[in-house]
Amino acid sequence: MAHVAFIGLGNMGSGMAANLVKAGRTVHAFDLSQTALAKSVADGAKAFTSAAEAVKGAEAVVTMLPAGKHVRAVYEGEIFANAPKNAILMDCSTIDVATAKAVGAAAAGQGLAMVDAPVSGGIAAAAGGTLTFMVGGAEAAFAKAEPYLKQMGKAVIRAGESGAGQAAKICNNMLLAVGMIGTCEAFVLAEKLGLDAQTFFDISSKASGQSWSMTSYCPVPGPVPAAPSNRDYEGGFAAALMLKDLKLALEAAQGVEASVPMGAQAEALYQLFNGLGGAGKDFSAIIKLLNGSWR
Ligand code: NAD
């Protein structure tokens, strides 16, 4: 029976693979980590001993790997030579735009259809099947990928040709970082000026300062009960991952000579925060650096 090969079953990939199983797909899984592989087997996937073995006979291949170097190595070393020519290849990792384009071009050179399809939404969204996929690739490749991505997410949006998914992802996350730092600064200043945080929230969330960082993910505890600020900034989207995405954004900006001074400032602040031990905290914890309460 045709199957989906899934390579990279870490925090994100394990939930995504489990949702494909729940949707009725046969999943052939591979991860370098035996622990990760065992979890996916418990969720209903079949374990394989290499990416090459997992992709043999696959109708679709999904990868969810740490960075561009892993993606390049797995596709060029194992997937291209072993996946069937009619399989659709989907890389959902967050990687640099240049590598996404290079691997996409290499796939096309082998006669294989491929999309870059990074996600918005964290571990809970991966497990809950509510990710948003931003997809780069030819229209025909997108059409082949969409049914699989829909089984792992709530929204699947084509951003353009190969690499456009990664471009959309890093532009969004650079904006998110800048917006979060601005929101944190406003709450810190409001407090020093004697404004109650809830009162400032009630006003600004209905005024022109409103943003997702304020109304869905408020960096001070209280106004938005589901936000990580209410759980001592545990869970959520780690500052380490935000720094990774900002570095990708700056690298891409340099490549096309785009001016991103606020993005650069955000990168410097997250670098500082991570160096001071904040890497594992949710990225909204950067408010503690700004109000002087960090450690
Ligand atoms: P993770 O480190 O938990 O998982 C990555 C997995 O890939 C690990 O299990 C690792 O063993 C495996 N792996 C590495 N090299 C491999 C190889 N050559 N062959 C097979 N398996 C290999 O990371 P994660 O949190 O699941 O993130 C995965 C990707 O998703 C990253 O690119 C990340 O930036 C992106 N992302 C993460 C989040 C999040 O909240 N964690 C949110 C959005 C996007």
Tab-separated table of C-alpha atoms and ligand atoms in Angstrom:
chain	number	residue	atom	x	y	z
A	1	MET	CA	0.000	0.000	0.000
A	2	ALA	CA	1.220	3.498	-0.764
A	3	HIS	CA	2.482	5.376	2.244
A	4	VAL	CA	3.744	8.708	3.502
A	5	ALA	CA	7.389	8.788	4.609
A	6	PHE	CA	8.060	11.071	7.571
A	7	ILE	CA	11.627	12.060	8.441
A	8	GLY	CA	12.286	14.013	11.648
A	9	LEU	CA	9.908	13.126	14.465
A	10	GLY	CA	10.933	15.622	17.132
A	11	ASN	CA	8.734	18.087	19.023
A	12	MET	CA	6.876	19.133	15.882
A	13	GLY	CA	7.190	16.112	13.581
A	14	SER	CA	5.817	13.614	16.101
A	15	GLY	CA	2.468	15.405	16.371
A	16	MET	CA	2.272	15.959	12.612
A	17	ALA	CA	2.985	12.292	11.835
A	18	ALA	CA	0.394	11.229	14.412
A	19	ASN	CA	-2.218	13.369	12.645
A	20	LEU	CA	-1.455	11.706	9.311
A	21	VAL	CA	-1.993	8.320	10.982
A	22	LYS	CA	-5.265	9.570	12.499
A	23	ALA	CA	-6.352	10.681	9.028
A	24	GLY	CA	-5.896	7.113	7.791
A	25	ARG	CA	-2.443	7.339	6.203
A	26	THR	CA	0.193	4.638	6.514
A	27	VAL	CA	3.291	6.439	7.835
A	28	HIS	CA	6.840	5.119	7.386
A	29	ALA	CA	8.960	6.961	9.928
A	30	PHE	CA	12.657	7.626	10.405
A	31	ASP	CA	14.552	9.703	12.955
A	32	LEU	CA	18.153	9.515	14.140
A	33	SER	CA	16.769	9.447	17.688
A	34	GLN	CA	15.427	6.075	18.813
A	35	THR	CA	13.329	7.818	21.470
A	36	ALA	CA	11.630	9.992	18.860
A	37	LEU	CA	11.083	6.991	16.602
A	38	ALA	CA	9.595	4.923	19.453
A	39	LYS	CA	7.063	7.671	20.222
A	40	SER	CA	5.867	7.717	16.613
A	41	VAL	CA	5.578	3.925	16.577
A	42	ALA	CA	3.380	4.207	19.689
A	43	ASP	CA	1.279	6.704	17.709
A	44	GLY	CA	0.809	4.194	14.876
A	45	ALA	CA	3.722	4.782	12.470
A	46	LYS	CA	6.071	2.057	11.206
A	47	ALA	CA	9.766	2.489	12.053
A	48	PHE	CA	12.489	2.315	9.391
A	49	THR	CA	16.270	2.196	9.765
A	50	SER	CA	17.107	5.053	7.359
A	51	ALA	CA	15.473	7.841	5.396
A	52	ALA	CA	16.366	5.946	2.215
A	53	GLU	CA	14.366	2.899	3.361
A	54	ALA	CA	11.417	4.966	4.602
A	55	VAL	CA	10.921	6.785	1.268
A	56	LYS	CA	11.058	3.704	-0.984
A	57	GLY	CA	7.621	3.309	-2.593
A	58	ALA	CA	6.257	6.471	-0.895
A	59	GLU	CA	3.495	8.563	-2.475
A	60	ALA	CA	4.578	11.525	-0.343
A	61	VAL	CA	7.554	12.513	1.801
A	62	VAL	CA	7.448	14.962	4.725
A	63	THR	CA	10.592	16.241	6.447
A	64	MET	CA	10.649	18.197	9.742
A	65	LEU	CA	14.311	18.760	10.510
A	66	PRO	CA	16.312	21.289	12.550
A	67	ALA	CA	18.077	23.383	9.869
A	68	GLY	CA	19.144	23.765	6.230
A	69	LYS	CA	22.232	21.552	6.511
A	70	HIS	CA	20.102	18.611	7.721
A	71	VAL	CA	17.538	19.169	4.958
A	72	ARG	CA	20.201	19.314	2.243
A	73	ALA	CA	21.971	16.201	3.569
A	74	VAL	CA	18.804	14.099	3.835
A	75	TYR	CA	17.378	15.084	0.428
A	76	GLU	CA	20.645	14.937	-1.516
A	77	GLY	CA	22.004	11.909	0.341
A	78	GLU	CA	18.915	9.715	0.620
A	79	ILE	CA	15.579	10.998	-0.642
A	80	PHE	CA	16.293	11.995	-4.253
A	81	ALA	CA	17.840	8.636	-5.086
A	82	ASN	CA	15.147	6.520	-3.421
A	83	ALA	CA	11.761	8.269	-3.610
A	84	PRO	CA	9.489	7.305	-6.536
A	85	LYS	CA	9.461	9.888	-9.358
A	86	ASN	CA	5.750	10.614	-8.823
A	87	ALA	CA	6.087	11.275	-5.071
A	88	ILE	CA	5.456	14.759	-3.686
A	89	LEU	CA	8.266	16.004	-1.422
A	90	MET	CA	7.362	18.458	1.364
A	91	ASP	CA	9.973	20.071	3.575
A	92	CYS	CA	8.166	21.608	6.573
A	93	SER	CA	11.336	22.582	8.480
A	94	THR	CA	12.203	26.251	8.978
A	95	ILE	CA	15.396	26.792	6.971
A	96	ASP	CA	17.212	29.520	5.031
A	97	VAL	CA	15.649	30.675	1.785
A	98	ALA	CA	18.817	29.968	-0.244
A	99	THR	CA	18.952	26.296	0.798
A	100	ALA	CA	15.200	25.870	0.244
A	101	LYS	CA	15.593	27.189	-3.319
A	102	ALA	CA	18.713	25.079	-3.972
A	103	VAL	CA	17.116	21.847	-2.737
A	104	GLY	CA	13.905	22.654	-4.647
A	105	ALA	CA	15.937	23.193	-7.831
A	106	ALA	CA	17.854	19.963	-7.248
A	107	ALA	CA	14.535	18.104	-6.867
A	108	ALA	CA	13.280	19.605	-10.132
A	109	GLY	CA	16.540	18.538	-11.774
A	110	GLN	CA	15.762	14.956	-10.733
A	111	GLY	CA	12.217	15.220	-12.101
A	112	LEU	CA	10.701	15.321	-8.586
A	113	ALA	CA	7.960	17.673	-7.365
A	114	MET	CA	8.865	19.493	-4.163
A	115	VAL	CA	7.503	22.283	-1.963
A	116	ASP	CA	8.941	24.179	0.976
A	117	ALA	CA	6.102	24.284	3.523
A	118	PRO	CA	7.232	25.774	6.850
A	119	VAL	CA	4.672	26.190	9.581
A	120	SER	CA	3.307	28.801	11.915
A	121	GLY	CA	2.132	27.409	15.244
A	122	GLY	CA	4.127	25.539	17.848
A	123	ILE	CA	4.151	22.088	19.401
A	124	ALA	CA	0.519	22.303	20.580
A	125	ALA	CA	-0.643	23.255	17.056
A	126	ALA	CA	1.413	20.404	15.568
A	127	ALA	CA	-0.233	17.941	17.962
A	128	GLY	CA	-3.683	19.462	17.504
A	129	GLY	CA	-3.508	19.598	13.694
A	130	THR	CA	-3.984	23.367	13.658
A	131	LEU	CA	-0.755	24.493	11.989
A	132	THR	CA	-0.667	27.105	9.223
A	133	PHE	CA	1.458	26.026	6.234
A	134	MET	CA	3.144	28.633	3.994
A	135	VAL	CA	3.982	26.898	0.779
A	136	GLY	CA	6.532	27.621	-1.933
A	137	GLY	CA	6.582	25.638	-5.169
A	138	ALA	CA	5.030	25.211	-8.594
A	139	GLU	CA	1.213	25.211	-8.735
A	140	ALA	CA	1.120	21.524	-9.697
A	141	ALA	CA	3.358	20.611	-6.752
A	142	PHE	CA	1.165	22.675	-4.416
A	143	ALA	CA	-1.940	20.840	-5.643
A	144	LYS	CA	-0.285	17.491	-4.863
A	145	ALA	CA	0.917	18.634	-1.418
A	146	GLU	CA	-2.268	20.331	-0.237
A	147	PRO	CA	-4.310	17.221	0.750
A	148	TYR	CA	-1.500	15.966	3.035
A	149	LEU	CA	-0.830	19.388	4.571
A	150	LYS	CA	-4.547	19.887	5.236
A	151	GLN	CA	-4.506	16.748	7.375
A	152	MET	CA	-1.888	18.395	9.620
A	153	GLY	CA	-3.143	21.977	9.711
A	154	LYS	CA	-5.998	24.444	9.646
A	155	ALA	CA	-4.679	26.609	6.798
A	156	VAL	CA	-2.541	25.860	3.737
A	157	ILE	CA	-1.528	28.937	1.735
A	158	ARG	CA	0.575	29.049	-1.421
A	159	ALA	CA	3.099	31.891	-1.121
A	160	GLY	CA	4.676	31.563	-4.574
A	161	GLU	CA	7.466	29.618	-6.255
A	162	SER	CA	10.166	27.535	-4.543
A	163	GLY	CA	11.552	29.304	-1.441
A	164	ALA	CA	8.520	31.592	-1.068
A	165	GLY	CA	7.178	29.579	1.875
A	166	GLN	CA	10.415	30.133	3.814
A	167	ALA	CA	10.412	33.808	2.799
A	168	ALA	CA	6.873	34.256	4.177
A	169	LYS	CA	7.784	32.441	7.387
A	170	ILE	CA	10.851	34.555	8.233
A	171	CYS	CA	9.164	37.844	7.285
A	172	ASN	CA	6.236	36.939	9.555
A	173	ASN	CA	8.463	35.945	12.445
A	174	MET	CA	10.679	39.025	12.108
A	175	LEU	CA	7.513	41.136	12.352
A	176	LEU	CA	6.372	39.059	15.329
A	177	ALA	CA	9.678	39.633	17.170
A	178	VAL	CA	9.662	43.373	16.499
A	179	GLY	CA	5.985	43.594	17.494
A	180	MET	CA	6.560	41.651	20.702
A	181	ILE	CA	9.505	43.805	21.772
A	182	GLY	CA	7.484	46.964	21.052
A	183	THR	CA	4.558	45.596	23.051
A	184	CYS	CA	6.865	44.731	25.952
A	185	GLU	CA	8.394	48.226	25.908
A	186	ALA	CA	4.945	49.822	26.025
A	187	PHE	CA	3.891	47.747	29.059
A	188	VAL	CA	7.180	48.535	30.854
A	189	LEU	CA	6.799	52.269	30.212
A	190	ALA	CA	3.109	52.180	31.183
A	191	GLU	CA	3.984	50.617	34.530
A	192	LYS	CA	6.726	53.180	35.237
A	193	LEU	CA	4.236	55.928	34.435
A	194	GLY	CA	1.859	54.489	37.035
A	195	LEU	CA	-0.623	52.819	34.678
A	196	ASP	CA	-2.174	49.530	35.725
A	197	ALA	CA	-1.305	46.780	33.166
A	198	GLN	CA	-4.932	45.665	32.744
A	199	THR	CA	-6.079	49.248	32.257
A	200	PHE	CA	-3.399	49.883	29.643
A	201	PHE	CA	-4.391	46.613	27.922
A	202	ASP	CA	-8.099	47.587	27.922
A	203	ILE	CA	-7.243	50.896	26.243
A	204	SER	CA	-4.461	49.911	23.835
A	205	SER	CA	-6.155	46.674	22.709
A	206	LYS	CA	-9.001	48.855	21.402
A	207	ALA	CA	-6.743	51.620	20.095
A	208	SER	CA	-4.117	51.829	17.373
A	209	GLY	CA	-1.445	50.063	19.460
A	210	GLN	CA	-3.392	46.787	19.173
A	211	SER	CA	-1.491	43.767	17.824
A	212	TRP	CA	-1.427	39.958	18.011
A	213	SER	CA	1.422	40.211	20.537
A	214	MET	CA	-0.898	42.194	22.780
A	215	THR	CA	-4.319	40.614	22.348
A	216	SER	CA	-3.421	36.936	21.808
A	217	TYR	CA	-0.059	36.645	23.554
A	218	CYS	CA	0.135	39.474	26.079
A	219	PRO	CA	3.636	39.550	27.664
A	220	VAL	CA	2.299	40.580	31.104
A	221	PRO	CA	0.277	38.074	33.126
A	222	GLY	CA	-3.441	38.695	33.549
A	223	PRO	CA	-5.075	40.250	30.476
A	224	VAL	CA	-4.810	37.133	28.229
A	225	PRO	CA	-5.114	34.028	30.449
A	226	ALA	CA	-3.865	31.561	27.787
A	227	ALA	CA	-0.607	33.479	27.166
A	228	PRO	CA	2.704	31.950	28.406
A	229	SER	CA	3.218	35.026	30.653
A	230	ASN	CA	0.692	33.399	33.020
A	231	ARG	CA	2.853	30.252	33.297
A	232	ASP	CA	6.173	31.937	34.103
A	233	TYR	CA	6.830	32.020	30.334
A	234	GLU	CA	7.085	28.221	30.073
A	235	GLY	CA	5.967	26.430	26.890
A	236	GLY	CA	4.972	28.513	23.888
A	237	PHE	CA	7.589	29.530	21.295
A	238	ALA	CA	11.109	29.371	22.740
A	239	ALA	CA	13.334	32.461	22.543
A	240	ALA	CA	16.002	30.155	21.022
A	241	LEU	CA	13.711	29.401	18.058
A	242	MET	CA	12.859	33.086	17.657
A	243	LEU	CA	16.574	33.873	17.507
A	244	LYS	CA	17.030	31.147	14.891
A	245	ASP	CA	14.297	32.699	12.716
A	246	LEU	CA	15.682	36.226	13.158
A	247	LYS	CA	19.115	35.052	12.043
A	248	LEU	CA	17.514	33.489	8.952
A	249	ALA	CA	15.662	36.759	8.272
A	250	LEU	CA	18.829	38.862	8.566
A	251	GLU	CA	20.788	36.454	6.371
A	252	ALA	CA	18.062	36.647	3.719
A	253	ALA	CA	17.887	40.452	4.020
A	254	GLN	CA	21.630	40.716	3.478
A	255	GLY	CA	21.348	38.541	0.368
A	256	VAL	CA	18.870	40.928	-1.261
A	257	GLU	CA	20.192	44.149	0.342
A	258	ALA	CA	16.944	44.834	2.221
A	259	SER	CA	17.125	47.348	5.045
A	260	VAL	CA	15.791	45.767	8.266
A	261	PRO	CA	17.104	47.881	11.173
A	262	MET	CA	14.307	46.852	13.548
A	263	GLY	CA	14.838	43.188	12.685
A	264	ALA	CA	18.561	43.614	13.402
A	265	GLN	CA	17.792	45.247	16.737
A	266	ALA	CA	15.397	42.410	17.614
A	267	GLU	CA	18.090	39.861	16.732
A	268	ALA	CA	20.598	41.645	19.005
A	269	LEU	CA	18.104	41.719	21.894
A	270	TYR	CA	17.200	38.019	21.573
A	271	GLN	CA	20.910	37.156	21.286
A	272	LEU	CA	21.504	39.033	24.564
A	273	PHE	CA	18.466	37.451	26.252
A	274	ASN	CA	19.454	33.942	25.173
A	275	GLY	CA	23.024	34.552	26.365
A	276	LEU	CA	21.641	35.531	29.771
A	277	GLY	CA	19.851	32.172	30.027
A	278	GLY	CA	16.483	32.982	28.435
A	279	ALA	CA	16.753	30.597	25.453
A	280	GLY	CA	14.333	28.023	26.864
A	281	LYS	CA	11.681	30.540	27.900
A	282	ASP	CA	8.835	31.695	25.689
A	283	PHE	CA	9.944	34.630	23.510
A	284	SER	CA	7.557	37.012	25.313
A	285	ALA	CA	9.777	36.628	28.419
A	286	ILE	CA	12.017	39.274	26.845
A	287	ILE	CA	9.876	41.733	28.833
A	288	LYS	CA	11.927	40.636	31.854
A	289	LEU	CA	15.087	41.893	30.171
A	290	LEU	CA	13.416	45.227	29.465
A	291	ASN	CA	11.958	45.741	32.961
A	292	GLY	CA	15.111	44.576	34.725
A	293	SER	CA	13.512	41.579	36.452
A	294	TRP	CA	15.406	38.863	34.526
A	295	ARG	CA	17.311	36.676	37.049
B	1	NAD	P1	13.397	18.876	17.205
B	1	NAD	O1	14.846	19.092	17.445
B	1	NAD	O2	12.513	18.532	18.358
B	1	NAD	O3	13.173	17.747	16.072
B	1	NAD	C1	14.025	17.550	14.990
B	1	NAD	C2	14.195	16.040	14.802
B	1	NAD	O4	14.962	15.806	13.619
B	1	NAD	C3	14.928	15.371	15.965
B	1	NAD	O5	14.129	14.323	16.482
B	1	NAD	C4	16.214	14.856	15.318
B	1	NAD	O6	16.678	13.636	15.876
B	1	NAD	C5	15.780	14.688	13.880
B	1	NAD	N1	16.882	14.645	12.907
B	1	NAD	C6	17.934	15.500	12.798
B	1	NAD	N2	18.709	15.147	11.749
B	1	NAD	C7	18.126	14.062	11.188
B	1	NAD	C8	18.441	13.237	10.084
B	1	NAD	N3	19.538	13.459	9.338
B	1	NAD	N4	17.628	12.214	9.789
B	1	NAD	C9	16.525	11.968	10.543
B	1	NAD	N5	16.170	12.705	11.616
B	1	NAD	C10	16.966	13.742	11.932
B	1	NAD	O7	12.878	20.219	16.494
B	1	NAD	P2	11.363	20.725	16.354
B	1	NAD	O8	11.032	21.634	17.484
B	1	NAD	O9	10.491	19.558	16.052
B	1	NAD	O10	11.494	21.657	15.054
B	1	NAD	C11	11.611	21.097	13.736
B	1	NAD	C12	11.574	22.229	12.734
B	1	NAD	O11	10.342	22.957	12.895
B	1	NAD	C13	12.704	23.256	12.913
B	1	NAD	O12	13.153	23.649	11.641
B	1	NAD	C14	12.032	24.389	13.666
B	1	NAD	O13	12.635	25.656	13.432
B	1	NAD	C15	10.620	24.334	13.082
B	1	NAD	N6	9.577	24.884	13.957
B	1	NAD	C16	9.529	24.574	15.270
B	1	NAD	C17	8.527	25.101	16.065
B	1	NAD	C18	8.449	24.771	17.546
B	1	NAD	O14	7.666	25.425	18.269
B	1	NAD	N7	9.192	23.794	18.037
B	1	NAD	C19	7.554	25.950	15.517
B	1	NAD	C20	7.586	26.236	14.140
B	1	NAD	C21	8.612	25.684	13.370
